[in-house]
Amino acid sequence: MKNLTDRKRNTLVAFAVLGDALVFVLFIVLAPVEHGMVQIEALGRTALPFAGVWFVASPWLGAFRISTLTCWRLAVWRIPFIWLGCGVVAVMLRVWFTDRTFSWAFTLASITLVAAMLLAWRALLFVVARRISRV
């Protein structure tokens, strides 16, 4: 997808940012249903640390590079790898800021679920990127 103009690149990155943010909101909307936590509380306790770490660290690690957004072979390993690091840091921040105990079950479930959701969303974004590059 070498024929992307600057405008198309910016649009693609904006879509990626918006979609990634929606992944974190969707994670909170889906997850607490079983846990009985108020969604506003879950937003502050979980989504903010997760999304905060993702949006601070992942651009530096390559999650929003055009190569990651347009090459599925790069994205399929880069996004989970970046998320693993961000997710571990986010869980630690969540434990520290909310004064909650560390839970391996929560850590593994949340990191795995968000990784799957990010990959699914990025797969959809890859299809959009291919269409944008043709226009």
CSV table of C-alpha atoms in Angstrom, one decimal:
chain,number,residue,atom,x,y,z
A,1,MET,CA,0.0,0.0,0.0
A,2,LYS,CA,2.6,2.4,-1.1
A,3,ASN,CA,0.2,4.8,-2.8
A,4,LEU,CA,-1.1,6.3,0.5
A,5,THR,CA,-1.1,10.1,0.5
A,6,ASP,CA,-0.4,12.0,3.7
A,7,ARG,CA,-4.1,12.6,4.1
A,8,LYS,CA,-4.9,8.9,3.7
A,9,ARG,CA,-2.2,8.0,6.2
A,10,ASN,CA,-3.6,10.5,8.7
A,11,THR,CA,-7.1,9.2,8.2
A,12,LEU,CA,-5.9,5.6,8.7
A,13,VAL,CA,-4.1,6.5,12.0
A,14,ALA,CA,-7.1,8.4,13.2
A,15,PHE,CA,-9.3,5.3,12.5
A,16,ALA,CA,-6.8,3.2,14.4
A,17,VAL,CA,-6.8,5.5,17.4
A,18,LEU,CA,-10.6,5.7,17.5
A,19,GLY,CA,-11.0,1.9,17.0
A,20,ASP,CA,-8.4,1.1,19.7
A,21,ALA,CA,-10.2,3.4,22.1
A,22,LEU,CA,-13.5,1.7,21.4
A,23,VAL,CA,-11.8,-1.7,22.1
A,24,PHE,CA,-11.1,-0.5,25.6
A,25,VAL,CA,-14.6,0.8,26.1
A,26,LEU,CA,-16.1,-2.5,24.7
A,27,PHE,CA,-13.8,-4.5,27.0
A,28,ILE,CA,-15.4,-2.7,30.0
A,29,VAL,CA,-18.9,-2.9,28.7
A,30,LEU,CA,-18.6,-6.7,28.2
A,31,ALA,CA,-16.4,-7.8,31.1
A,32,PRO,CA,-18.1,-6.3,34.2
A,33,VAL,CA,-21.5,-7.9,33.4
A,34,GLU,CA,-20.4,-11.0,35.2
A,35,HIS,CA,-18.5,-9.2,37.9
A,36,GLY,CA,-21.3,-7.0,39.1
A,37,MET,CA,-19.1,-3.9,39.0
A,38,VAL,CA,-20.7,-0.5,38.0
A,39,GLN,CA,-19.5,0.3,34.5
A,40,ILE,CA,-18.4,3.9,35.5
A,41,GLU,CA,-16.3,2.4,38.3
A,42,ALA,CA,-14.9,-0.2,35.8
A,43,LEU,CA,-14.1,2.6,33.4
A,44,GLY,CA,-11.9,4.4,36.0
A,45,ARG,CA,-10.3,1.3,37.5
A,46,THR,CA,-9.6,-0.7,34.4
A,47,ALA,CA,-10.2,1.1,31.1
A,48,LEU,CA,-8.2,4.2,32.0
A,49,PRO,CA,-5.0,2.5,33.1
A,50,PHE,CA,-5.3,0.1,30.1
A,51,ALA,CA,-6.0,2.7,27.5
A,52,GLY,CA,-3.6,5.2,29.1
A,53,VAL,CA,-0.7,2.9,29.0
A,54,TRP,CA,-1.6,1.8,25.4
A,55,PHE,CA,-1.9,5.3,24.1
A,56,VAL,CA,1.3,6.5,25.8
A,57,ALA,CA,3.5,3.6,25.0
A,58,SER,CA,2.2,1.9,21.9
A,59,PRO,CA,2.9,4.8,19.4
A,60,TRP,CA,6.6,4.7,20.5
A,61,LEU,CA,6.6,0.9,20.1
A,62,GLY,CA,5.1,1.0,16.6
A,63,ALA,CA,1.4,0.2,17.0
A,64,PHE,CA,0.4,3.2,14.8
A,65,ARG,CA,3.2,3.0,12.2
A,66,ILE,CA,1.8,2.8,8.7
A,67,SER,CA,3.6,-0.5,8.2
A,68,THR,CA,1.8,-2.0,11.2
A,69,LEU,CA,-1.5,-0.6,9.9
A,70,THR,CA,-1.2,-1.8,6.4
A,71,CYS,CA,0.8,-5.1,6.6
A,72,TRP,CA,-1.1,-7.9,8.3
A,73,ARG,CA,2.1,-10.0,8.7
A,74,LEU,CA,3.6,-7.2,10.9
A,75,ALA,CA,0.4,-6.4,12.8
A,76,VAL,CA,-0.3,-10.1,13.7
A,77,TRP,CA,2.8,-10.3,15.9
A,78,ARG,CA,3.5,-6.6,16.7
A,79,ILE,CA,0.1,-5.7,18.2
A,80,PRO,CA,0.0,-8.7,20.7
A,81,PHE,CA,3.6,-8.2,21.6
A,82,ILE,CA,3.2,-4.5,22.2
A,83,TRP,CA,-0.1,-5.1,24.1
A,84,LEU,CA,1.5,-7.8,26.3
A,85,GLY,CA,4.0,-5.2,27.6
A,86,CYS,CA,1.4,-2.5,27.9
A,87,GLY,CA,-1.1,-4.8,29.5
A,88,VAL,CA,1.4,-5.9,32.2
A,89,VAL,CA,2.3,-2.3,33.0
A,90,ALA,CA,-1.4,-1.4,33.0
A,91,VAL,CA,-2.3,-4.2,35.4
A,92,MET,CA,0.4,-3.1,37.8
A,93,LEU,CA,-0.8,0.5,37.7
A,94,ARG,CA,-4.3,-0.7,38.3
A,95,VAL,CA,-3.2,-2.7,41.3
A,96,TRP,CA,-1.2,0.3,42.6
A,97,PHE,CA,-3.7,3.0,42.0
A,98,THR,CA,-6.8,1.2,43.2
A,99,ASP,CA,-5.1,-0.6,46.1
A,100,ARG,CA,-6.4,-3.9,44.9
A,101,THR,CA,-4.7,-7.2,45.1
A,102,PHE,CA,-2.9,-8.7,42.1
A,103,SER,CA,-4.8,-11.5,40.4
A,104,TRP,CA,-3.3,-13.8,37.9
A,105,ALA,CA,-6.7,-14.8,36.6
A,106,PHE,CA,-7.7,-11.2,35.9
A,107,THR,CA,-4.3,-10.5,34.4
A,108,LEU,CA,-4.3,-13.4,32.0
A,109,ALA,CA,-8.0,-13.0,31.1
A,110,SER,CA,-7.8,-9.2,30.5
A,111,ILE,CA,-4.5,-9.3,28.6
A,112,THR,CA,-5.7,-12.2,26.4
A,113,LEU,CA,-9.2,-10.7,25.8
A,114,VAL,CA,-7.9,-7.2,24.9
A,115,ALA,CA,-5.2,-8.7,22.6
A,116,ALA,CA,-7.9,-10.7,20.8
A,117,MET,CA,-10.1,-7.6,20.5
A,118,LEU,CA,-7.3,-5.4,19.3
A,119,LEU,CA,-6.3,-8.0,16.7
A,120,ALA,CA,-9.9,-8.4,15.5
A,121,TRP,CA,-10.3,-4.7,15.2
A,122,ARG,CA,-7.0,-4.3,13.5
A,123,ALA,CA,-8.0,-7.0,11.0
A,124,LEU,CA,-11.0,-5.0,10.1
A,125,LEU,CA,-8.9,-1.9,9.9
A,126,PHE,CA,-6.6,-3.7,7.5
A,127,VAL,CA,-9.5,-4.2,5.2
A,128,VAL,CA,-10.4,-0.5,5.4
A,129,ALA,CA,-6.8,0.4,4.7
A,130,ARG,CA,-6.8,-1.7,1.6
A,131,ARG,CA,-9.9,0.2,0.4
A,132,ILE,CA,-8.5,3.6,1.3
A,133,SER,CA,-5.4,2.8,-0.7
A,134,ARG,CA,-7.4,2.0,-3.8
A,135,VAL,CA,-9.4,5.3,-3.7
